[in-house]
Amino acid sequence: MKKGHQVTMKEIAKKLGFSVSTISRALKDSPELHPDTKKKIVDMAKEMNYQPNLLAQSLRISRTNTLGVIVPEITSHFFASCISGIQDYANKRGYNVMICQSNETLDLEIANIRTLVSSQVDGLLISLSRETNQYDHLFDIYNREIPFLLFDRVNEDIPVSRVTFNDEGGAYQVTKYLLETGCKRVMYVSGPEDLYISKKRKEGYIHALNEFGIELDSDLVKISDLTTEGNINIAKEIANMKTRPDGVFCMIDPVAIDILTFWKSIGIKVPEDMALAGFTNNPTSAVVEPPLTTVAQPGYEMGKLAVSHLLDQLEGIASDDPISIVLETTLVPRQSTKALSKNEK
Amino acid sequence: MKKGHQVTMKEIAKKLGFSVSTISRALKDSPELHPDTKKKIVDMAKEMNYQPNLLAQSLRISRTNTLGVIVPEITSHFFASCISGIQDYANKRGYNVMICQSNETLDLEIANIRTLVSSQVDGLLISLSRETNQYDHLFDIYNREIPFLLFDRVNEDIPVSRVTFNDEGGAYQVTKYLLETGCKRVMYVSGPEDLYISKKRKEGYIHALNEFGIELDSDLVKISDLTTEGNINIAKEIANMKTRPDGVFCMIDPVAIDILTFWKSIGIKVPEDMALAGFTNNPTSAVVEPPLTTVAQPGYEMGKLAVSHLLDQLEGIASDDPISIVLETTLVPRQSTKALSKNEK
DNA sequence: ATGAAAGCGCTAACAT
DNA sequence: ATGTTAGCGCTTTCAT
């Protein structure tokens, strides 16, 4: 299939007997032009259905007004929300967005960066893949002075701005809530230990335990590979423990939901036998039975804030010095945990 | 923030004492070059961390190897799956993808098309917004010979290829299943009547009724605006009917889930009091209580097929003549409907 | 086997 | 108020 011909300034110029520069000036509403000329040109451009060639323009002004976004997975509701926030806000400020997914692999993450850089995006918003445990590709674009920041899945060693949730605080909130609602042995089901959120949420978990005078018990920390099989294995392990926990806090909702599903299938009652809580507030967490207590992370807001800061840096509104933006999370108590004795919500 | 400098062919040329054209040839592995020269250049390019400027290249060859995608909503799991399929497959064929969302508005749909066309994408994959009820913008790009196709939310009057699910067939399957499992009065809760899928799924519904010798009863067709409030209103209406239906087929899962939630809150039992079924197989439909009988639409597959056909057309592998690709859906029986009496699945 | 030159569509500095 | 010219980084014909 051959693409149809696009009208160029040259053609308008020819038709009207002006030079190309006059056309260019008229179309960007330059003040030094005769109003009549301007009108004639603008009308003709409309008539001929002229659309500027952004490629040529970008090449000339060496700015594309386009940002690149890399997320691990577009089908994750959380990242989709981030993207939505990024796009809406970027558009509002006159920028376009190119979105890529790394499918949670380092190789694709690297390839995506290459492509976006080659496409001359003005800046990048990156959320790291689960697999990413070395950071040469990020130091590389850092050294090449390509503006970027990290959001949600970040690494603290790279000297760029990052936008995260208060993961420690959220985990503290939910662990504390489990303890307040009567749990004595609260377990933490983590993801792979090198993940930023695994670490941060564990800190919040420990923080809450300590506040209740409880020592960290290594039997009460399990690590899932975050696959459904892995999660179910953890669910089995817990079910088979001599002394089961009475509350389980999972690093992310899908883990909690897999565990819940398995437990239901073998007759374990939630929250009567064990209370269960997740993190993220995925749409599914609200509709499982019983609805899952979790911690809400507003993804749309995160995307908006992240892109807003990057654009501020690009446009010299914000300093280039890296900053850390931390969004607060909200505890969402539901029926998978016991209710507070007094002020039951 | 100022973007760092990017290495150009000119710089490699200068460093090595060759002309720019020789660099260009070496980097695209032209056969008419001396192997030593080629090696020297390729090595140097790597050493200097050269990355081609896709903007310049695209301007020159007037092809961007980039496709534009417009979906109503990125946060919808179904469309996220489509995008995922589009991106994975497009990348495999050496294309990039720019994604835009119309947020279900005609204005943004038009704006997105403008932007993508200005960005010189080689082709477009479009899924129409709910609001889109006039098609000038599509006829416009059709007349300008910009290759595009429609998927999922299509319009049949535009002479371009379209990729859809067999909506009629899916609705037939699920209505038939409701009737087979003992329902006598099956209701259809539709979306706005000008939506393509509203119409198609109604056809399937009627088809199944007819097969069971049942006349279409206009009391048993309700139209929701697809907002949560609208859905709940329908749920109330149904609950208050003198003669309630004994089975309800909703055009999309979220409608069914809103209805289910409301019914549960007022003590209506599903499927005992009324059976309930949806369409799409959203992740939530599997985890509600009871799990929702629905019709699965493989979004990833749809995306893949759509982009594959468009690329085939672009590259002259497929004819430019519009075709209609129809994907089959799969009934997913769950506990929100009664089981088949004999061969219970 | 390599180089020179033209040009993709646009902008902007420099004329006039 | 408008035109001329150069050039963004690249590819490609034509020349040698």
XYZ file of C-alpha atoms (C1' of nucleotides) in Angstrom:
722
model
C 0.000 0.000 0.000
C 1.326 3.381 -0.939
C 0.736 6.273 1.368
C -0.986 9.242 -0.235
C 0.849 12.456 -0.819
C 0.997 15.007 1.984
C 0.754 18.702 1.208
C 3.959 20.628 1.948
C 4.742 24.282 2.485
C 6.513 24.312 -0.834
C 3.255 23.519 -2.585
C 1.373 26.252 -0.779
C 4.196 28.653 -1.643
C 4.043 27.745 -5.291
C 0.287 28.046 -5.479
C 0.309 31.474 -3.862
C 3.541 32.833 -5.319
C 5.215 33.339 -1.948
C 8.449 31.899 -0.669
C 8.478 28.946 1.673
C 9.702 31.077 4.564
C 6.690 33.333 4.247
C 4.460 30.302 4.481
C 6.333 29.117 7.528
C 6.007 32.508 9.158
C 2.314 32.808 8.390
C 1.587 29.378 9.794
C 3.291 30.164 13.052
C 1.570 33.510 13.244
C 4.688 35.643 13.001
C 3.916 39.315 13.741
C 6.128 40.729 10.971
C 3.809 39.643 8.191
C 1.150 41.589 6.347
C -2.230 40.544 7.737
C -3.627 40.006 4.238
C -0.773 37.735 3.302
C -1.161 35.837 6.513
C -4.863 35.339 5.984
C -4.406 34.270 2.394
C -1.850 31.666 3.432
C -3.747 30.344 6.426
C -6.883 29.981 4.308
C -5.051 28.192 1.565
C -3.365 25.871 4.053
C -6.765 24.938 5.407
C -8.180 24.502 1.927
C -5.359 22.230 0.881
C -5.628 20.388 4.199
C -2.031 21.064 5.093
C -0.641 19.167 8.069
C 2.868 20.019 9.207
C 5.474 17.311 8.933
C 6.561 16.915 12.526
C 9.535 14.861 11.447
C 11.020 17.707 9.463
C 10.150 20.223 12.092
C 11.675 18.165 14.883
C 14.822 17.540 12.895
C 15.181 21.235 12.297
C 14.524 22.484 15.806
C 16.088 19.390 17.418
C 13.169 18.857 19.700
C 10.375 16.366 19.168
C 7.933 17.324 21.905
C 7.665 13.610 22.458
C 8.374 11.660 25.624
C 9.156 7.979 25.884
C 7.610 5.752 28.516
C 8.767 2.275 29.457
C 6.663 0.104 31.711
C 7.041 -3.574 32.570
C 3.516 -4.510 31.471
C 0.759 -2.506 29.858
C -1.904 -5.006 30.867
C -1.291 -4.366 34.541
C -4.048 -2.094 35.717
C -1.651 -0.100 37.835
C 0.735 0.671 34.993
C -2.134 1.325 32.625
C -3.318 3.962 35.093
C 0.143 5.497 35.218
C 0.269 5.641 31.443
C -3.139 7.214 31.338
C -2.038 9.920 33.749
C 1.171 10.487 31.831
C -0.610 10.785 28.527
C -3.403 13.053 29.623
C -1.042 15.438 31.316
C 1.655 15.341 28.651
C -0.924 16.152 25.979
C -2.124 19.051 28.073
C 1.380 20.446 27.946
C 1.730 19.862 24.222
C 3.752 16.676 24.299
C 3.180 13.314 22.717
C 4.062 10.033 24.284
C 5.596 6.851 22.931
C 4.878 3.854 25.120
C 6.898 0.663 25.279
C 6.674 -2.373 27.487
C 9.649 -4.376 28.650
C 7.543 -7.456 29.359
C 9.545 -7.617 32.595
C 12.771 -8.387 30.761
C 16.070 -6.551 30.853
C 16.729 -7.166 27.170
C 13.530 -5.476 26.054
C 14.101 -2.657 28.487
C 17.465 -1.996 26.880
C 16.052 -2.325 23.363
C 13.198 0.036 24.187
C 15.587 2.659 25.471
C 17.631 2.388 22.294
C 14.592 2.833 20.102
C 13.197 5.753 22.035
C 16.564 7.494 22.124
C 16.981 6.942 18.407
C 13.539 8.401 17.958
C 14.899 11.513 19.625
C 12.387 11.681 22.426
C 12.960 14.721 24.605
C 12.895 12.673 27.764
C 12.106 9.278 29.250
C 9.908 7.971 32.054
C 11.016 4.509 33.087
C 9.666 1.901 35.435
C 12.187 -0.930 35.743
C 11.517 -4.538 34.843
C 11.574 -7.238 37.493
C 14.623 -8.679 35.845
C 16.642 -5.481 35.922
C 19.488 -6.023 38.361
C 22.235 -4.189 36.523
C 22.059 -0.644 35.438
C 24.627 0.031 32.725
C 21.931 1.026 30.257
C 20.646 3.653 32.656
C 24.071 5.048 33.502
C 24.670 5.122 29.773
C 21.740 7.429 29.020
C 22.603 9.361 32.142
C 26.101 9.974 30.838
C 24.728 10.937 27.465
C 22.642 13.519 29.243
C 19.306 12.231 28.082
C 16.736 13.543 30.546
C 14.858 10.781 32.313
C 13.382 9.786 35.608
C 12.312 6.582 37.286
C 8.884 5.858 38.704
C 7.460 3.117 40.910
C 10.094 0.481 40.089
C 13.130 2.593 40.790
C 16.752 2.187 41.748
C 18.303 4.544 44.227
C 21.857 4.444 42.887
C 21.069 6.274 39.690
C 21.310 10.029 40.192
C 17.992 10.968 38.575
C 14.666 12.025 39.995
C 12.363 9.280 41.086
C 8.699 9.088 41.906
C 7.608 6.374 44.294
C 4.925 5.537 46.740
C 5.655 5.503 50.411
C 5.947 1.741 50.271
C 7.400 1.539 53.723
C 4.510 3.598 55.090
C 1.861 1.598 53.268
C 3.256 -1.694 54.504
C 3.459 -0.246 57.988
C -0.189 0.851 57.791
C -1.500 -2.508 56.734
C 0.671 -4.537 59.096
C -0.321 -2.291 61.958
C -3.956 -2.727 60.971
C -3.594 -6.506 61.068
C -2.047 -6.263 64.525
C -4.693 -3.838 65.725
C -7.455 -6.150 64.583
C -6.122 -8.903 66.750
C -3.453 -10.748 64.766
C -0.530 -12.001 66.826
C 1.530 -13.798 64.175
C 1.619 -11.724 61.021
C 3.436 -13.116 58.001
C 4.938 -11.158 55.101
C 4.855 -12.778 51.664
C 7.461 -10.921 49.650
C 8.559 -10.913 46.028
C 12.175 -11.480 44.930
C 14.454 -9.812 47.439
C 16.289 -7.550 45.022
C 13.075 -5.759 44.067
C 12.870 -2.283 45.482
C 9.317 -2.742 46.683
C 10.127 -6.082 48.341
C 12.691 -4.349 50.491
C 10.680 -1.230 51.259
C 7.531 -3.070 52.191
C 9.493 -5.411 54.400
C 10.856 -2.399 56.261
C 7.324 -1.170 56.900
C 6.303 -4.638 58.034
C 9.181 -4.788 60.506
C 8.513 -1.265 61.660
C 4.946 -2.131 62.628
C 6.002 -5.365 64.304
C 8.540 -3.512 66.403
C 6.009 -0.960 67.426
C 3.974 -3.819 68.855
C 7.051 -5.234 70.570
C 7.299 -8.175 68.197
C 10.627 -9.550 66.980
C 11.023 -10.395 63.312
C 10.528 -14.159 62.952
C 12.217 -15.462 59.811
C 9.669 -18.301 59.612
C 7.075 -15.598 59.032
C 8.693 -14.187 55.911
C 8.206 -16.074 52.670
C 9.430 -15.209 49.210
C 7.352 -15.869 46.130
C 8.546 -15.691 42.544
C 5.198 -13.972 41.900
C 3.975 -16.582 39.430
C 0.612 -18.172 40.141
C 2.332 -21.493 40.794
C 4.775 -19.865 43.164
C 1.957 -18.152 45.019
C -0.025 -21.347 45.364
C 3.034 -23.119 46.693
C 3.321 -20.481 49.377
C -0.379 -20.915 50.147
C 0.216 -24.642 50.601
C 3.271 -24.100 52.760
C 1.330 -21.818 55.051
C -1.581 -24.225 55.265
C 0.842 -26.979 56.276
C 2.718 -25.053 58.965
C 2.613 -26.528 62.465
C 1.918 -23.094 63.832
C 0.143 -21.079 61.192
C 0.208 -17.293 61.153
C -3.104 -15.622 61.943
C -2.576 -12.788 59.469
C -0.797 -12.663 56.115
C 0.303 -9.507 54.363
C 1.195 -10.053 50.693
C 3.472 -7.700 48.805
C 1.003 -7.330 45.945
C -2.689 -8.117 45.465
C -2.321 -10.915 42.910
C -0.318 -12.933 45.448
C -3.054 -12.456 48.036
C -5.728 -13.390 45.520
C -3.954 -16.566 44.442
C -3.514 -17.546 48.075
C -7.141 -16.738 48.843
C -8.389 -18.815 45.948
C -6.303 -21.781 46.999
C -7.289 -21.534 50.642
C -10.956 -21.364 49.749
C -10.540 -24.532 47.717
C -9.205 -26.408 50.778
C -11.661 -24.944 53.240
C -9.550 -22.342 55.018
C -11.753 -19.416 56.031
C -10.671 -15.817 55.585
C -10.518 -13.882 57.874
C -11.690 -16.339 60.548
C -8.807 -18.826 60.173
C -6.308 -16.341 58.824
C -6.649 -12.691 57.903
C -5.258 -11.692 54.514
C -4.148 -8.369 53.044
C -2.595 -7.208 49.798
C -1.134 -4.077 48.309
C -2.004 -2.004 45.204
C -5.800 -2.011 45.238
C -6.226 -3.758 41.921
C -9.816 -3.777 40.630
C -10.001 -7.493 41.379
C -9.216 -6.942 45.039
C -12.564 -5.214 45.492
C -14.642 -8.027 44.031
C -13.071 -11.188 45.393
C -14.960 -12.917 48.177
C -14.269 -11.762 50.793
C -13.142 -8.376 49.448
C -9.443 -7.916 50.085
C -8.004 -5.426 52.522
C -5.282 -3.633 50.642
C -3.324 -0.429 50.188
C -4.362 1.952 47.427
C -1.750 3.461 45.143
C -3.144 6.096 42.816
C -1.379 5.239 39.565
C -2.960 8.002 37.517
C -1.685 10.562 40.025
C 1.762 9.023 39.980
C 1.947 9.229 36.200
C 0.789 12.804 36.237
C 3.273 13.881 38.880
C 6.122 12.063 37.202
C 5.570 13.616 33.810
C 4.898 16.993 35.313
C 8.269 16.970 37.061
C 10.121 15.756 33.987
C 8.565 18.445 31.823
C 9.373 21.049 34.445
C 12.988 19.946 34.278
C 13.011 19.873 30.485
C 11.584 23.332 30.288
C 13.828 24.740 32.970
C 10.990 25.300 35.428
C 12.420 22.797 37.884
C 16.089 22.355 38.739
C 18.004 19.516 37.111
C 19.042 18.217 40.500
C 17.421 14.878 41.164
C 14.629 14.871 43.666
C 12.560 12.123 45.178
C 8.809 12.534 45.058
C 6.968 10.288 47.450
C 3.232 9.725 47.177
C 1.259 8.586 50.144
C -0.812 5.435 50.021
C -4.184 4.796 51.637
C -5.239 1.782 53.636
C -8.399 0.190 52.228
C -9.907 -2.008 54.947
C -12.223 -4.706 53.629
C -13.591 -8.020 54.812
C -10.526 -10.214 54.332
C -9.298 -8.902 57.664
C -11.149 -8.726 60.938
C -12.734 -5.433 61.834
C -11.452 -3.060 64.468
C -13.159 -3.867 67.751
C -14.336 -0.353 68.576
C -14.634 2.020 65.671
C -15.594 -0.543 63.131
C -15.699 1.059 59.781
C 17.577 20.723 31.087
C 19.641 20.480 27.950
C 19.852 17.224 26.124
C 23.377 15.930 25.605
C 24.905 15.784 22.190
C 24.268 12.769 19.991
C 27.019 11.369 17.793
C 26.361 11.767 14.052
C 27.744 10.123 10.956
C 29.520 13.319 10.141
C 31.578 13.000 13.289
C 32.512 9.420 12.565
C 33.422 10.462 9.040
C 35.671 13.242 10.258
C 37.411 11.059 12.828
C 38.137 8.359 10.262
C 38.761 10.518 7.229
C 35.949 9.015 5.190
C 32.963 10.719 3.641
C 29.542 10.597 5.239
C 28.229 8.408 2.451
C 30.827 5.786 3.197
C 29.791 5.776 6.834
C 26.191 5.395 5.811
C 27.033 2.489 3.544
C 29.150 0.754 6.144
C 26.470 1.019 8.778
C 23.881 -0.564 6.529
C 26.276 -3.270 5.522
C 26.480 -2.337 1.855
C 28.305 -5.025 -0.159
C 30.268 -2.617 -2.326
C 32.564 -1.554 0.476
C 36.023 -2.786 1.369
C 35.704 -5.161 4.317
C 38.480 -3.393 6.203
C 36.810 -0.020 5.809
C 33.539 -1.461 6.921
C 35.045 -3.004 10.000
C 36.891 0.157 10.915
C 33.696 2.184 10.662
C 31.491 -0.251 12.506
C 34.020 -0.489 15.314
C 34.328 3.247 15.576
C 30.579 3.665 15.577
C 30.336 1.273 18.478
C 33.182 2.974 20.289
C 31.586 6.375 19.906
C 28.230 4.919 20.886
C 26.592 6.038 17.677
C 22.804 5.772 17.504
C 21.121 6.612 14.232
C 18.797 9.582 14.204
C 15.534 7.979 13.173
C 14.023 11.375 12.523
C 16.522 12.208 9.827
C 16.374 8.742 8.390
C 12.588 8.748 8.261
C 12.496 12.164 6.670
C 14.881 11.003 4.017
C 13.279 7.669 3.171
C 9.765 8.983 3.904
C 8.895 6.031 6.034
C 8.955 5.980 9.813
C 8.441 2.306 10.553
C 6.042 3.529 13.162
C 2.364 2.718 13.521
C -0.223 4.733 15.405
C -2.798 3.118 17.659
C -5.897 4.796 19.026
C -7.963 3.098 21.712
C -10.822 4.469 23.792
C -9.199 3.648 27.128
C -5.819 2.223 28.010
C -6.916 1.184 31.476
C -9.463 -1.240 30.090
C -7.940 -4.682 30.386
C -9.268 -5.673 27.009
C -7.703 -2.762 25.155
C -4.493 -3.104 27.140
C -4.330 -6.678 25.866
C -4.892 -5.525 22.292
C -2.119 -2.972 22.633
C 0.165 -5.572 24.076
C -0.468 -7.850 21.100
C 0.001 -5.009 18.666
C 3.258 -3.927 20.218
C 4.838 -7.320 20.546
C 4.041 -8.251 16.989
C 4.880 -4.861 15.482
C 8.273 -4.913 17.178
C 8.859 -8.368 15.810
C 8.375 -6.955 12.321
C 10.623 -3.984 13.013
C 7.966 -1.380 13.674
C 7.430 0.947 16.588
C 4.081 1.932 17.935
C 2.654 5.221 19.164
C -0.359 4.751 21.386
C -3.065 7.312 22.053
C -6.304 7.116 23.953
C -9.440 8.976 22.990
C -10.901 8.740 26.508
C -14.114 7.786 24.713
C -14.470 11.223 23.131
C -14.762 12.169 19.485
C -12.696 15.320 19.937
C -9.691 13.471 21.281
C -10.074 10.814 18.624
C -9.831 13.498 15.962
C -6.922 15.217 17.709
C -5.071 11.925 18.051
C -5.437 11.182 14.379
C -4.059 14.614 13.500
C -1.048 14.149 15.726
C -0.266 10.678 14.501
C -0.633 11.699 10.881
C 1.592 14.706 11.448
C 4.085 12.368 13.054
C 4.100 10.552 9.721
C 3.142 7.148 11.044
C 3.066 4.564 8.284
C -0.374 3.390 9.263
C -3.071 3.531 11.924
C -4.995 1.016 13.990
C -8.134 2.572 15.377
C -10.817 1.455 17.784
C -13.607 4.012 17.831
C -14.752 5.942 20.881
C -18.225 5.479 22.294
C -19.036 8.996 21.277
C -18.066 8.582 17.640
C -21.252 8.808 15.599
C -19.937 10.765 12.634
C -17.074 9.714 10.504
C -15.694 12.686 8.581
C -12.301 12.342 10.209
C -12.057 8.774 9.029
C -13.197 9.487 5.509
C -10.676 12.308 5.527
C -7.692 10.052 6.207
C -9.186 7.524 3.839
C -9.255 10.111 1.065
C -5.730 11.145 1.867
C -4.741 7.529 1.415
C -3.336 7.025 4.854
C -3.385 3.292 5.495
C -5.511 2.323 8.466
C -7.885 -0.269 9.760
C -10.516 -0.484 12.462
C -10.626 -3.065 15.229
C -13.228 -4.060 17.808
C -15.152 -0.782 17.793
C -15.660 -0.507 14.073
C -17.983 1.107 11.595
C -19.055 -0.787 8.542
C -19.502 2.182 6.219
C -15.836 3.024 5.980
C -14.166 1.058 3.212
C -11.183 -0.187 5.193
C -10.311 -3.530 6.687
C -11.765 -4.295 10.071
C -11.058 -6.847 12.740
C -13.901 -7.803 15.020
C -15.090 -10.576 17.193
C -18.044 -12.624 16.203
C -20.215 -10.621 18.565
C -23.400 -12.039 17.180
C -22.073 -15.565 17.656
C -20.845 -14.921 21.182
C -24.155 -13.437 22.251
C -25.922 -16.356 20.633
C -23.715 -18.813 22.532
C -24.330 -17.281 25.910
C -28.062 -16.695 25.413
C -28.439 -20.239 24.199
C -26.541 -21.444 27.241
C -28.892 -19.560 29.538
C -31.865 -21.127 27.799
C -30.304 -24.580 27.875
C -29.681 -24.314 31.587
C -33.341 -23.742 32.227
C -34.009 -20.016 31.844
C -37.365 -19.149 30.313
C -37.298 -15.356 30.417
C -33.869 -14.122 29.358
C -33.199 -10.394 29.438
C -30.591 -8.483 27.429
C -28.993 -5.442 29.053
C -27.537 -3.447 26.202
C -25.342 -0.367 25.903
C -26.305 2.685 23.832
C -28.082 1.523 20.703
C -25.777 3.141 18.183
C -22.797 1.122 19.400
C -21.759 -1.562 16.976
C -21.505 -4.186 19.681
C -24.902 -3.283 21.147
C -26.496 -4.094 17.828
C -24.483 -7.191 17.043
C -24.957 -8.765 20.433
C -28.656 -8.077 20.303
C -28.825 -9.948 17.020
C -27.203 -12.959 18.634
C -29.564 -12.726 21.571
C -32.581 -12.680 19.273
C -31.164 -15.474 17.175
C -30.927 -17.752 20.214
C -34.397 -16.798 21.434
C -35.850 -17.609 18.049
C -34.131 -20.952 17.993
C -35.986 -21.745 21.198
C -39.245 -20.514 19.733
C -39.305 -17.383 21.879
C -40.530 -14.027 20.606
C -38.527 -10.911 21.395
C -40.195 -9.215 24.372
C -39.358 -5.515 24.494
C -39.773 -5.538 28.283
C -36.810 -7.854 28.381
C -34.396 -5.481 26.674
C -32.923 -2.685 28.767
C -30.432 -0.046 27.770
C -27.754 1.169 30.135
C -25.531 4.191 29.654
C -22.764 1.915 30.966
C -21.975 4.088 33.967
C -22.047 2.437 37.371
C -25.067 4.509 38.323
C -26.837 3.543 35.137
C -26.084 -0.107 35.719
C -27.360 0.013 39.279
C -30.533 1.670 38.105
C -31.097 -1.208 35.736
C -30.436 -3.636 38.573
C -33.113 -1.880 40.635
C -35.583 -1.849 37.776
C -35.151 -5.562 37.293
C -35.525 -6.259 41.000
C -38.781 -4.280 40.999
C -40.349 -5.927 37.973
C -43.665 -7.660 38.560
C -42.456 -10.587 36.550
C -38.697 -10.745 36.791
C -36.557 -12.440 34.176
C -34.864 -15.636 35.306
C -31.688 -14.968 33.350
C -29.903 -11.744 32.431
C -27.278 -11.395 29.736
C -25.300 -8.157 29.969
C -23.524 -6.660 26.981
C -20.264 -6.316 28.902
C -18.890 -7.723 32.159
C -18.793 -4.487 34.150
C -22.552 -4.129 33.748
C -23.060 -7.653 35.035
C -20.712 -7.052 37.940
C -22.433 -3.835 38.976
C -25.778 -5.592 38.828
C -24.443 -8.552 40.767
C -23.032 -6.341 43.486
C -26.296 -4.485 43.865
C -28.389 -7.625 43.892
C -26.194 -9.187 46.538
C -26.703 -6.110 48.687
C -30.477 -6.553 48.582
C -30.434 -10.308 49.012
C -31.088 -11.508 45.477
C -29.301 -14.815 44.926
C -27.397 -15.574 41.744
C -27.997 -17.913 40.003
C -30.860 -19.267 42.164
C -33.130 -16.210 41.826
C -31.743 -15.040 38.524
C -28.880 -16.293 36.415
C -26.414 -13.659 35.199
C -23.918 -13.573 32.348
C -21.545 -11.037 30.878
C -19.290 -10.624 27.905
C -15.523 -9.993 27.545
C -14.048 -12.185 30.279
C -12.472 -9.370 32.239
C -10.121 -10.530 35.008
C -12.679 -9.422 37.576
C -15.334 -11.699 36.127
C -13.351 -14.721 37.311
C -13.050 -13.620 40.906
C -16.465 -12.187 41.743
C -18.695 -14.340 43.880
C -20.213 -16.246 42.243
C -17.773 -16.270 39.317
C -19.423 -14.807 36.252
C -20.366 -16.786 33.187
C -19.065 -14.801 30.262
C -17.712 -14.864 26.735
C -13.949 -14.685 26.235
C -12.496 -12.337 23.666
C -8.771 -12.810 23.198
C -7.585 -9.199 22.963
C -3.923 -10.011 22.536
C -4.790 -12.172 19.543
C -6.981 -9.464 18.067
C -4.183 -6.922 18.334
C -1.727 -9.280 16.752
C -4.012 -10.145 13.868
C -4.931 -6.538 13.246
C -1.369 -5.293 13.077
C -0.290 -8.288 11.080
C -2.882 -7.538 8.408
C -2.062 -3.837 8.318
C 1.643 -4.539 7.932
C 0.908 -7.069 5.213
C -1.011 -4.372 3.369
C 1.696 -1.773 3.922
C 4.364 -4.092 2.657
C 2.349 -5.280 -0.298
C 1.977 -8.809 1.028
C -1.792 -8.471 1.335
C -4.085 -6.751 -1.131
C -5.247 -3.225 -0.389
C -8.850 -4.302 -0.744
C -10.604 -4.088 2.597
C -11.338 -7.367 4.281
C -13.193 -8.260 7.425
C -11.420 -10.514 9.877
C -13.720 -12.115 12.401
C -12.353 -13.806 15.507
C -14.385 -16.405 17.305
C -15.256 -16.032 20.951
C -15.448 -18.750 23.592
C -18.181 -19.299 26.121
C -16.806 -19.420 29.670
C -19.428 -21.090 31.879
C -19.076 -20.281 35.565
C -21.266 -20.327 38.653
C -23.370 -17.240 38.002
C -25.525 -19.390 35.770
C -27.046 -22.770 36.512
C -25.198 -25.826 35.287
C -26.263 -27.962 32.369
C -28.374 -30.789 33.671
C -26.542 -33.691 32.007
C -22.998 -33.037 30.920
C -22.183 -30.623 33.643
C -18.838 -29.104 32.870
C 35.689 1.061 -3.488
C 34.826 5.775 -2.256
C 33.340 10.732 -2.648
C 30.470 14.728 -4.053
C 26.128 16.557 -4.320
C 21.299 16.841 -4.019
C 17.304 16.784 -1.309
C 13.571 14.948 2.315
C 10.317 19.447 4.816
C 11.106 22.614 7.760
C 13.143 26.947 10.442
C 15.839 30.965 11.155
C 19.568 34.049 10.504
C 20.576 37.270 7.292
C 19.532 40.013 3.546
C 16.644 43.633 1.101
C 7.030 42.784 4.785
C 9.145 39.226 2.115
C 12.964 36.490 -0.118
C 17.490 34.011 -0.067
C 20.323 30.852 1.983
C 22.036 27.452 4.899
C 21.493 23.407 7.382
C 19.207 19.722 10.822
C 21.188 14.036 9.815
C 20.504 10.990 6.716
C 20.217 8.248 1.960
C 21.106 7.743 -2.719
C 22.220 8.791 -7.416
C 25.891 9.887 -10.074
C 30.567 10.366 -10.776
C 35.365 8.744 -10.452
